[in-house]
Amino acid sequence: MNNRWTRCVWLLLLGCTYARAQALVPVTGVSPPAEVHCPIYHPPPPSEAGLALRAGDYAHAVALYRAVAANTGQDEAAFAQSNSGLVDALVAQGRSAEAVTVAFDALQRYSKNAVLLDAYGRVRLRRGEMGAAAIALYAARGSDPCNARVHYDLARYLHLDADYASEQKELQRAHSIEPDSAAITYELKKLSTTRKNALDDLNRRLAPRDLSPQTRSSLQNSLDLLRVRDQGSCELLQPIKDVTIPLTSVGPTSNGMYAVAIDIALAGRRKRLELDTGASGITLSRSAAKVAGVQQEAKMGITGIGDQGPSSVSLGHVADIKIGSLELRNCLVEITDKTLLPDVDGSIGGDTFSSFVLTLDIPDRNLRLTQLPPSPDDEASRPTPALLDTESELMDHPPLHDRYIPAEMATWTKAFRSGHKLYLATSINGGQSRLFLMDTGSPGEALIAMDTAKEVASLSPSNSVVGGANGEVNRVSTTERIDLQFAGLRENLRNVPVVNLGAVGMDGGSDVAGILGFGTLRNLVIKIDYRDSLVQLLYPHSEAERSSKPK
């Protein structure tokens, strides 16, 4: 292994911070190793421990992997494979902190082993510790460019890092090495599947007459969702370059507000939509949808915070919507029966405006939409958007490109993205950065995931009421005090609710450590480039210059 990757390994073993590690061994845009010929890999039959892991008998798998790892002698390959399996089994049991220790200790013995580096990167990725994950995964690829699992796991990181073209290249490389891997084939296919291909595939799968009622219902529902896309997109009648939209406070007073909203004209009647960066597209209450004459075209399940079981929304199209000077027609919307905030008729996700640079200025109560800087990967892009993205994840895949950082956004923070949600690397009490969802639709200052909170803070029982898409949380604890650092800013918070955030996990299985809610974000000017997952957070007194509170 060359000196560069040796330095990566030692950065990991020395516990170097991500910021320092990036300065010494940059991981963004790291070029792949020189092309080498890799033989086709045919994995051996699974071991007894591997079979136990596949069967969901995680405790037995942990015991078997530990026994094998303790008796490998000087066999490096056997030691690495057994510890890698042990890491996966511990993660499956919800013991990710212990899995980090296992992988770290194994690297002390064989610091250049690609299987162990990958296992370490994989568990760090699962925990949302993206800096350590990137360094380990790139080091693993540098150590063994012919390991399909390494390319596959690196692709998972690149997906969350908004480097989609590089993700595809890693998956293609993984597939060329291990063409029979169902997981690799599935992920590679997802990147190129068009709506038409998906429709054809669902029709083919619905053809057999011996399907169970449950399977047929599930497939038919998926088909209905895709067909909704054929009914048209949300079209701007007159494409515009820039626009400013007033925001309205939601709450008893402007100082006591717990949300901001946009007033829209829906079928000629004024309706108020909460502006929610944690939501996607446009959602209407059942009564607002009825006023607009929206007909149900499909239903889909939704997941979120809460212990009251799964819920669902209906989908349909609105003939016309006016948002400030934006005039729209034929917009796909979701219809919910969920109880909304007082005086609010629905919500509108920040990603609806992803064709623009979005500036959410909560202190000044306005939303500004400006043109995206030109991207070298999309020279044919329209200078003025003709569509708004109210369909989000139902749309076809755009041409794949890696994150582009224009010169004027060089100081912005790189966010990690999963679907419509943006996550910021956030340090808790000065520790390893974890992923926090940026969510103006969450009314409190913040929420902390239970597993994360147990590692970083003291907890106390609480009578706080916390709810989400799946109703109220049955049991809530709170932290005594935590210090959060994110996007160059710092917040000291007390009595932060601690809940199970498993339902808001990211693509690829990364855990979400917390949520930055409206109570924290209301004091900031928030700038978002959804195209390249870039964010800038400013205190209002320093719009012209990035700043933070005194550290």
Coordinates of C-alpha atoms in Angstrom, one line a residue:
M1 CA 0.0 0.0 0.0
N2 CA 1.4 3.4 -0.9
N3 CA 2.3 6.1 1.6
R4 CA -0.9 8.0 1.1
W5 CA -3.1 5.2 2.2
T6 CA -0.7 4.3 5.1
R7 CA -1.2 7.9 6.3
C8 CA -5.0 7.4 6.0
V9 CA -4.8 4.3 8.2
W10 CA -2.7 6.0 10.9
L11 CA -5.1 9.0 10.9
L12 CA -7.8 6.6 11.8
L13 CA -5.8 4.7 14.4
L14 CA -4.7 8.0 16.0
G15 CA -8.3 9.2 16.2
C16 CA -7.6 12.3 14.1
T17 CA -10.6 14.7 13.7
Y18 CA -12.3 14.7 10.3
A19 CA -11.4 18.4 9.6
R20 CA -7.7 17.6 10.3
A21 CA -7.8 14.4 8.3
Q22 CA -9.3 16.2 5.3
A23 CA -6.5 18.7 5.4
L24 CA -3.8 16.0 5.5
V25 CA -5.5 13.4 3.2
P26 CA -8.4 15.0 1.2
V27 CA -11.2 12.5 0.6
T28 CA -13.4 14.6 -1.7
G29 CA -12.8 13.8 -5.3
V30 CA -10.2 11.2 -4.6
S31 CA -9.3 9.6 -7.9
P32 CA -9.7 5.8 -8.2
P33 CA -6.5 3.7 -8.3
A34 CA -4.9 3.1 -11.6
E35 CA -7.0 0.6 -13.6
V36 CA -6.0 -3.0 -12.7
H37 CA -7.3 -6.2 -14.1
C38 CA -9.3 -8.0 -11.4
P39 CA -10.3 -11.6 -11.6
I40 CA -14.0 -12.6 -11.2
Y41 CA -14.8 -13.3 -7.6
H42 CA -17.0 -16.2 -6.7
P43 CA -17.7 -16.1 -2.9
P44 CA -17.4 -19.3 -1.0
P45 CA -20.5 -20.9 0.7
P46 CA -21.4 -19.0 3.9
S47 CA -19.9 -20.3 7.1
E48 CA -22.0 -21.4 10.0
A49 CA -21.7 -17.9 11.5
G50 CA -22.7 -16.4 8.2
L51 CA -25.8 -18.6 8.0
A52 CA -26.8 -17.5 11.5
L53 CA -26.4 -13.9 10.5
R54 CA -28.5 -14.3 7.4
A55 CA -31.2 -16.1 9.5
G56 CA -31.4 -13.2 11.9
D57 CA -29.9 -15.3 14.8
Y58 CA -27.6 -12.4 15.7
A59 CA -26.6 -13.6 19.2
H60 CA -25.5 -17.0 17.8
A61 CA -23.7 -15.3 14.9
V62 CA -21.7 -13.0 17.4
A63 CA -20.7 -16.0 19.4
L64 CA -19.6 -18.0 16.4
Y65 CA -17.6 -15.1 14.8
R66 CA -15.9 -14.4 18.2
A67 CA -14.8 -18.0 18.5
V68 CA -13.4 -18.2 15.0
A69 CA -11.6 -14.8 15.4
A70 CA -9.9 -16.0 18.6
N71 CA -8.6 -19.2 16.9
T72 CA -7.2 -17.9 13.5
G73 CA -3.6 -17.9 14.6
Q74 CA -1.5 -16.2 12.0
D75 CA -4.1 -16.5 9.2
E76 CA -4.6 -12.9 8.3
A77 CA -7.5 -13.5 5.9
A78 CA -9.4 -15.7 8.3
F79 CA -8.9 -13.1 11.1
A80 CA -10.1 -10.3 8.9
Q81 CA -13.2 -12.1 7.6
S82 CA -14.3 -13.3 11.0
N83 CA -13.9 -9.8 12.5
S84 CA -15.7 -8.3 9.6
G85 CA -18.6 -10.7 10.1
L86 CA -18.6 -9.9 13.8
V87 CA -18.9 -6.2 13.1
D88 CA -22.0 -6.9 10.9
A89 CA -23.5 -9.1 13.6
L90 CA -23.0 -6.6 16.3
V91 CA -24.5 -3.8 14.2
A92 CA -27.5 -6.0 13.4
Q93 CA -28.0 -6.4 17.2
G94 CA -27.9 -2.6 17.7
R95 CA -24.5 -2.6 19.2
S96 CA -22.7 -0.3 16.8
A97 CA -20.4 1.3 19.4
E98 CA -19.1 -2.1 20.3
A99 CA -18.7 -2.9 16.6
V100 CA -16.5 0.2 16.2
T101 CA -14.2 -1.1 19.0
V102 CA -14.0 -4.6 17.4
A103 CA -13.0 -3.1 14.0
F104 CA -10.5 -0.7 15.6
D105 CA -8.8 -3.3 17.7
A106 CA -8.5 -5.7 14.7
L107 CA -6.8 -2.9 12.7
Q108 CA -4.2 -2.6 15.4
R109 CA -3.1 -6.1 14.3
Y110 CA -3.4 -5.7 10.5
S111 CA -3.6 -2.0 9.8
K112 CA -3.3 -2.4 6.0
N113 CA -6.0 -5.1 5.6
A114 CA -8.7 -3.9 3.1
V115 CA -11.4 -6.2 4.7
L116 CA -10.8 -4.7 8.1
L117 CA -10.6 -1.2 6.8
D118 CA -13.8 -1.7 5.0
A119 CA -15.5 -3.1 8.1
Y120 CA -14.3 -0.1 10.1
G121 CA -15.6 2.3 7.4
R122 CA -18.9 0.3 7.1
V123 CA -19.7 0.6 10.8
R124 CA -18.7 4.3 10.9
L125 CA -21.0 4.9 7.9
R126 CA -23.8 3.1 9.7
R127 CA -23.4 5.4 12.7
G128 CA -23.4 8.5 10.4
E129 CA -19.8 9.3 11.3
M130 CA -19.1 10.3 7.7
G131 CA -15.5 11.6 8.1
A132 CA -14.1 8.5 9.6
A133 CA -16.1 6.4 7.2
A134 CA -14.7 8.2 4.1
I135 CA -11.1 7.9 5.2
A136 CA -11.4 4.2 6.0
L137 CA -13.3 3.3 2.8
Y138 CA -10.9 5.2 0.5
A139 CA -8.0 3.6 2.4
A140 CA -9.6 0.2 1.8
R141 CA -9.9 0.8 -1.9
G142 CA -6.3 1.9 -2.1
S143 CA -5.2 -1.2 -0.3
D144 CA -7.2 -3.7 -2.4
P145 CA -8.8 -2.3 -5.6
C146 CA -10.1 -5.8 -6.4
N147 CA -12.4 -6.2 -3.4
A148 CA -16.0 -5.8 -4.6
R149 CA -17.4 -5.2 -1.1
V150 CA -15.1 -2.2 -0.7
H151 CA -16.3 -0.6 -4.0
Y152 CA -19.9 -1.3 -2.9
D153 CA -19.5 0.2 0.5
L154 CA -17.7 3.2 -0.9
A155 CA -20.6 3.7 -3.4
R156 CA -23.0 3.9 -0.5
Y157 CA -20.9 6.7 1.1
L158 CA -20.7 8.5 -2.3
H159 CA -24.5 8.4 -2.7
L160 CA -25.1 10.2 0.6
D161 CA -22.3 12.6 -0.3
A162 CA -24.1 13.6 -3.5
D163 CA -21.4 12.2 -5.7
Y164 CA -23.7 10.2 -7.9
A165 CA -21.5 9.8 -11.0
S166 CA -18.7 8.4 -8.8
E167 CA -21.2 6.2 -7.0
Q168 CA -22.1 4.6 -10.3
K169 CA -18.5 4.0 -11.2
E170 CA -17.8 2.3 -7.9
L171 CA -20.9 0.1 -8.4
Q172 CA -19.9 -0.8 -12.0
R173 CA -16.4 -1.7 -10.7
A174 CA -18.0 -3.9 -8.0
H175 CA -20.2 -5.6 -10.5
S176 CA -17.3 -6.3 -12.9
I177 CA -15.6 -8.1 -10.0
E178 CA -18.6 -9.9 -8.5
P179 CA -21.3 -10.0 -11.2
D180 CA -23.4 -12.5 -9.3
S181 CA -24.0 -10.3 -6.3
A182 CA -27.7 -9.6 -6.0
A183 CA -27.1 -6.5 -3.8
I184 CA -24.6 -4.9 -6.2
T185 CA -26.8 -5.6 -9.2
Y186 CA -29.8 -4.2 -7.5
E187 CA -28.1 -0.9 -6.5
L188 CA -26.6 -0.5 -10.0
K189 CA -30.0 -1.0 -11.6
K190 CA -31.6 1.6 -9.4
L191 CA -29.3 4.3 -10.8
S192 CA -30.4 3.7 -14.3
T193 CA -34.1 2.6 -14.0
T194 CA -36.5 4.9 -15.8
R195 CA -40.1 5.3 -15.0
K196 CA -41.1 3.3 -18.1
N197 CA -38.8 0.4 -17.2
A198 CA -40.3 0.4 -13.7
L199 CA -43.8 0.4 -15.1
D200 CA -43.0 -2.5 -17.4
D201 CA -41.3 -4.4 -14.6
L202 CA -44.3 -4.0 -12.3
N203 CA -46.8 -5.1 -15.0
R204 CA -44.6 -8.2 -15.6
R205 CA -44.6 -9.0 -11.9
L206 CA -48.4 -8.6 -11.7
A207 CA -49.0 -11.0 -14.6
P208 CA -48.9 -14.4 -12.7
R209 CA -52.3 -15.4 -11.4
D210 CA -51.0 -17.3 -8.3
L211 CA -49.8 -14.2 -6.5
S212 CA -50.9 -13.9 -2.9
P213 CA -53.5 -11.1 -2.2
Q214 CA -50.9 -9.2 -0.1
T215 CA -48.3 -9.4 -2.9
R216 CA -50.7 -8.4 -5.6
S217 CA -52.0 -5.4 -3.5
S218 CA -48.5 -4.2 -2.8
L219 CA -47.4 -4.4 -6.5
Q220 CA -50.6 -2.8 -7.6
N221 CA -50.1 0.1 -5.2
S222 CA -46.6 0.6 -6.5
L223 CA -47.9 0.6 -10.1
D224 CA -50.6 3.2 -9.1
L225 CA -48.0 5.5 -7.7
L226 CA -45.9 5.4 -10.8
R227 CA -48.9 6.0 -13.0
V228 CA -49.7 9.2 -11.1
R229 CA -46.5 10.5 -12.6
D230 CA -48.0 10.3 -16.0
Q231 CA -50.6 12.8 -15.1
G232 CA -48.2 15.7 -15.4
S233 CA -45.7 17.8 -13.5
C234 CA -46.0 21.1 -11.6
E235 CA -45.4 23.6 -14.4
L236 CA -44.5 27.2 -14.0
L237 CA -46.8 29.2 -16.4
Q238 CA -44.2 31.9 -16.7
P239 CA -40.6 30.8 -15.9
I240 CA -38.9 33.4 -13.7
K241 CA -35.3 34.1 -12.6
D242 CA -35.8 35.5 -9.0
V243 CA -38.7 35.9 -6.6
T244 CA -39.3 36.9 -3.0
I245 CA -42.1 35.2 -1.1
P246 CA -43.4 36.6 2.2
L247 CA -43.4 34.2 5.2
T248 CA -46.1 34.3 7.9
S249 CA -45.4 33.4 11.6
V250 CA -47.3 30.4 13.0
G251 CA -47.8 30.7 16.7
P252 CA -49.5 32.9 19.4
T253 CA -47.0 35.7 18.9
S254 CA -44.0 36.4 16.6
N255 CA -41.7 35.7 19.5
G256 CA -43.6 32.6 20.4
M257 CA -43.8 31.2 16.8
Y258 CA -43.2 27.5 16.3
A259 CA -43.2 27.5 12.4
V260 CA -43.3 29.8 9.4
A261 CA -45.8 29.4 6.5
I262 CA -46.4 30.5 2.9
D263 CA -49.8 31.8 1.9
I264 CA -50.9 30.4 -1.4
A265 CA -54.0 30.7 -3.7
L266 CA -55.5 27.3 -4.1
A267 CA -58.4 27.2 -6.7
G268 CA -58.8 30.9 -6.0
R269 CA -58.9 30.6 -2.2
R270 CA -56.2 31.5 0.3
K271 CA -54.6 28.6 2.1
R272 CA -51.6 28.5 4.4
L273 CA -48.8 25.9 4.0
E274 CA -46.1 25.4 6.7
L275 CA -42.6 25.7 5.1
D276 CA -40.9 22.4 6.1
T277 CA -37.4 21.5 5.1
G278 CA -37.9 18.0 6.5
A279 CA -40.9 17.3 4.2
S280 CA -41.2 16.8 0.5
G281 CA -43.4 18.4 -2.1
I282 CA -46.9 19.9 -1.2
T283 CA -49.2 18.3 1.3
L284 CA -52.8 19.4 1.8
S285 CA -55.3 18.7 4.6
R286 CA -58.3 16.7 3.5
S287 CA -60.5 19.8 3.7
A288 CA -58.1 22.0 1.6
A289 CA -57.9 19.3 -1.0
K290 CA -61.7 19.1 -1.1
V291 CA -62.0 22.8 -1.7
A292 CA -59.5 22.5 -4.6
G293 CA -61.4 19.5 -6.1
V294 CA -58.5 17.2 -5.8
Q295 CA -59.4 13.5 -6.6
Q296 CA -57.5 10.7 -5.0
E297 CA -55.3 8.9 -7.7
A298 CA -53.2 6.7 -5.4
K299 CA -52.2 6.0 -1.8
M300 CA -48.8 5.5 -0.2
G301 CA -47.5 4.7 3.3
I302 CA -45.3 7.1 5.2
T303 CA -42.9 6.7 8.1
G304 CA -41.7 9.1 10.7
I305 CA -41.5 9.8 14.4
G306 CA -44.1 8.3 16.7
D307 CA -45.3 5.1 18.2
Q308 CA -48.9 4.9 16.9
G309 CA -48.2 2.7 13.9
P310 CA -47.9 3.4 10.2
S311 CA -49.9 6.0 8.4
S312 CA -50.7 6.8 4.8
V313 CA -51.4 9.7 2.5
S314 CA -53.4 10.0 -0.7
L315 CA -52.0 11.5 -3.9
G316 CA -53.7 13.7 -6.5
H317 CA -53.3 16.7 -8.8
V318 CA -54.2 20.3 -8.3
A319 CA -55.2 22.2 -11.4
D320 CA -53.7 25.6 -10.3
I321 CA -51.7 27.1 -7.5
K322 CA -50.3 30.6 -7.0
I323 CA -47.4 31.2 -4.6
G324 CA -46.6 34.9 -4.6
S325 CA -45.7 35.7 -8.3
L326 CA -45.3 32.0 -9.1
E327 CA -48.2 30.6 -11.1
L328 CA -48.4 26.8 -11.3
R329 CA -50.6 24.3 -12.9
N330 CA -51.2 20.5 -12.6
C331 CA -49.2 20.0 -9.4
L332 CA -49.0 16.6 -7.7
V333 CA -49.9 16.9 -4.0
E334 CA -50.3 14.6 -1.0
I335 CA -53.5 14.6 1.0
T336 CA -53.3 13.9 4.7
D337 CA -55.8 13.2 7.5
K338 CA -53.2 14.0 10.1
T339 CA -53.9 16.8 12.6
L340 CA -52.0 19.9 11.4
L341 CA -50.8 23.0 13.2
P342 CA -53.5 25.5 14.1
D343 CA -54.4 27.8 11.2
V344 CA -52.3 25.7 8.7
D345 CA -53.8 23.9 5.7
G346 CA -50.8 21.8 4.8
S347 CA -47.1 21.9 4.2
I348 CA -44.6 22.6 1.5
G349 CA -41.2 21.1 1.5
G350 CA -38.0 23.0 0.8
D351 CA -37.2 20.6 -2.0
T352 CA -40.2 21.9 -4.0
F353 CA -37.9 24.8 -4.9
S354 CA -34.9 22.7 -5.7
S355 CA -34.6 24.3 -9.2
F356 CA -33.4 27.5 -7.4
V357 CA -31.0 28.6 -4.7
L358 CA -33.4 28.9 -1.7
T359 CA -32.8 31.5 1.0
L360 CA -35.0 31.0 4.0
D361 CA -34.7 34.2 6.0
I362 CA -36.9 33.4 9.0
P363 CA -35.8 36.5 11.0
D364 CA -36.9 38.8 8.1
R365 CA -39.9 36.6 7.3
N366 CA -39.2 36.0 3.6
L367 CA -38.2 33.2 1.2
R368 CA -36.0 34.3 -1.7
L369 CA -35.5 32.1 -4.8
T370 CA -32.6 32.9 -7.1
Q371 CA -30.9 31.2 -10.1
L372 CA -28.6 28.3 -9.5
P373 CA -25.0 28.9 -10.7
P374 CA -24.3 27.1 -14.0
S375 CA -22.9 23.6 -13.6
P376 CA -20.2 22.3 -15.9
D377 CA -22.0 18.9 -15.8
D378 CA -25.3 20.4 -17.1
E379 CA -24.5 22.9 -19.8
A380 CA -27.9 22.4 -21.4
S381 CA -29.8 23.3 -18.2
R382 CA -32.4 26.0 -18.6
P383 CA -31.3 29.4 -17.1
T384 CA -34.9 29.8 -15.8
P385 CA -36.7 26.7 -14.4
A386 CA -40.0 25.7 -16.0
L387 CA -40.9 23.1 -13.3
L388 CA -41.1 22.9 -9.6
D389 CA -40.3 19.6 -7.9
T390 CA -43.6 18.6 -6.2
E391 CA -43.1 15.0 -7.1
S392 CA -39.7 14.4 -5.5
E393 CA -38.9 10.7 -5.4
L394 CA -41.5 9.7 -8.0
M395 CA -39.5 11.4 -10.8
D396 CA -37.1 9.7 -13.2
H397 CA -33.4 9.8 -12.4
P398 CA -31.7 12.9 -13.8
P399 CA -28.3 12.5 -15.5
L400 CA -25.8 11.5 -12.8
H401 CA -23.2 14.0 -11.7
D402 CA -21.0 14.6 -8.8
R403 CA -21.4 17.5 -6.3
Y404 CA -20.3 20.7 -7.9
I405 CA -19.2 23.6 -5.7
P406 CA -19.2 27.0 -7.5
A407 CA -16.6 29.5 -6.5
E408 CA -19.3 31.7 -4.8
M409 CA -20.3 28.8 -2.6
A410 CA -16.8 27.7 -1.6
T411 CA -17.5 28.5 2.0
W412 CA -20.8 26.7 2.2
T413 CA -21.2 23.4 4.1
K414 CA -21.5 20.1 2.3
A415 CA -24.7 18.4 3.5
F416 CA -25.4 14.7 3.2
R417 CA -28.6 13.9 1.3
S418 CA -31.1 11.0 1.5
G419 CA -34.1 11.6 -0.8
H420 CA -35.5 15.1 0.0
K421 CA -33.8 15.3 3.4
L422 CA -30.5 17.2 4.1
Y423 CA -28.3 16.2 7.0
L424 CA -25.5 18.2 8.6
A425 CA -22.4 16.7 10.3
T426 CA -22.9 17.7 13.9
S427 CA -20.5 17.3 16.8
I428 CA -22.2 16.6 20.2
N429 CA -20.2 17.8 23.2
G430 CA -17.1 18.0 21.2
G431 CA -17.2 14.4 20.1
Q432 CA -17.2 12.6 16.7
S433 CA -19.6 14.3 14.2
R434 CA -22.8 12.5 13.6
L435 CA -25.7 13.3 11.2
F436 CA -28.6 15.7 12.2
L437 CA -31.6 16.3 9.9
M438 CA -32.2 20.0 9.2
D439 CA -36.0 20.2 9.8
T440 CA -38.0 23.4 10.1
G441 CA -41.1 21.2 10.5
S442 CA -39.9 19.9 13.9
P443 CA -41.1 22.6 16.4
G444 CA -38.6 22.2 19.2
E445 CA -34.9 23.2 19.3
A446 CA -33.6 19.7 18.6
L447 CA -34.2 16.0 19.1
I448 CA -31.6 13.4 19.9
A449 CA -31.7 9.7 19.0
M450 CA -31.8 7.4 22.0
D451 CA -28.7 5.3 21.1
T452 CA -26.7 8.5 20.5
A453 CA -27.9 10.2 23.7
K454 CA -26.8 7.2 25.8
E455 CA -23.3 7.6 24.5
V456 CA -22.9 11.4 25.0
A457 CA -25.2 12.7 27.8
S458 CA -27.0 12.0 31.0
L459 CA -30.7 11.2 30.6
S460 CA -33.7 12.0 32.7
P461 CA -37.4 10.9 32.4
S462 CA -39.6 13.6 31.0
N463 CA -43.3 14.5 30.5
S464 CA -42.5 16.2 27.2
V465 CA -44.9 15.5 24.3
V466 CA -43.2 14.7 21.0
G467 CA -45.0 13.6 17.9
G468 CA -44.5 13.1 14.2
A469 CA -46.0 11.4 11.1
N470 CA -46.8 8.3 13.1
G471 CA -48.4 9.9 16.2
E472 CA -47.0 10.7 19.6
V473 CA -43.9 9.1 21.2
N474 CA -44.9 6.9 24.2
R475 CA -41.8 7.5 26.3
V476 CA -39.6 10.5 26.2
S477 CA -36.4 11.3 28.1
T478 CA -34.4 14.5 28.0
T479 CA -30.7 15.4 28.2
E480 CA -29.4 17.7 30.9
R481 CA -27.3 19.8 28.6
I482 CA -25.6 19.3 25.2
D483 CA -23.4 21.4 23.0
L484 CA -24.0 21.1 19.3
Q485 CA -21.5 22.3 16.6
F486 CA -22.7 22.3 13.0
A487 CA -22.0 24.3 9.8
G488 CA -19.6 26.6 11.7
L489 CA -22.2 27.4 14.3
R490 CA -22.5 26.4 18.0
E491 CA -25.6 26.0 20.1
N492 CA -25.8 25.1 23.8
L493 CA -29.2 23.4 24.6
R494 CA -30.8 22.1 27.7
N495 CA -33.6 19.5 28.2
V496 CA -33.4 18.2 24.6
P497 CA -36.0 15.4 24.1
V498 CA -34.5 11.9 23.4
V499 CA -36.6 9.6 21.2
N500 CA -36.3 6.7 18.8
L501 CA -35.4 8.1 15.4
G502 CA -35.1 4.7 13.6
A503 CA -38.0 5.7 11.2
V504 CA -36.0 8.6 9.8
G505 CA -32.9 6.6 8.9
M506 CA -31.1 7.3 5.6
D507 CA -30.7 5.4 2.4
G508 CA -28.0 2.7 2.9
G509 CA -28.9 2.2 6.5
S510 CA -27.0 5.1 8.1
D511 CA -28.4 6.1 11.5
V512 CA -29.7 9.6 12.2
A513 CA -28.3 11.0 15.5
G514 CA -30.7 13.9 15.8
I515 CA -32.8 16.6 14.4
L516 CA -32.1 20.4 14.3
G517 CA -35.6 21.8 14.8
F518 CA -37.3 25.1 14.2
G519 CA -36.4 26.4 17.7
T520 CA -32.8 26.4 16.6
L521 CA -33.2 27.3 12.9
R522 CA -35.6 30.2 13.5
N523 CA -32.7 32.4 14.4
L524 CA -30.8 31.8 11.2
V525 CA -30.7 32.7 7.5
I526 CA -30.7 29.4 5.8
K527 CA -29.4 29.1 2.2
I528 CA -29.8 25.8 0.3
D529 CA -28.6 24.5 -3.0
Y530 CA -30.5 21.2 -3.3
R531 CA -28.8 20.4 -6.7
D532 CA -25.4 19.9 -5.1
S533 CA -26.5 19.5 -1.4
L534 CA -24.8 22.7 -0.2
V535 CA -26.0 24.7 2.8
Q536 CA -25.0 28.0 4.4
L537 CA -26.3 29.0 7.8
L538 CA -25.8 32.6 8.9
Y539 CA -26.9 34.7 11.9
P540 CA -28.9 37.6 10.4
H541 CA -26.4 40.3 11.5
S542 CA -23.7 38.7 9.3
E543 CA -25.5 38.0 6.0
A544 CA -22.5 39.2 4.0
E545 CA -20.0 37.1 6.0
R546 CA -20.2 33.6 7.4
S547 CA -20.0 33.8 11.2
S548 CA -20.9 32.0 14.4
K549 CA -21.5 32.7 18.0
P550 CA -18.3 33.0 20.1
K551 CA -16.9 29.5 20.8

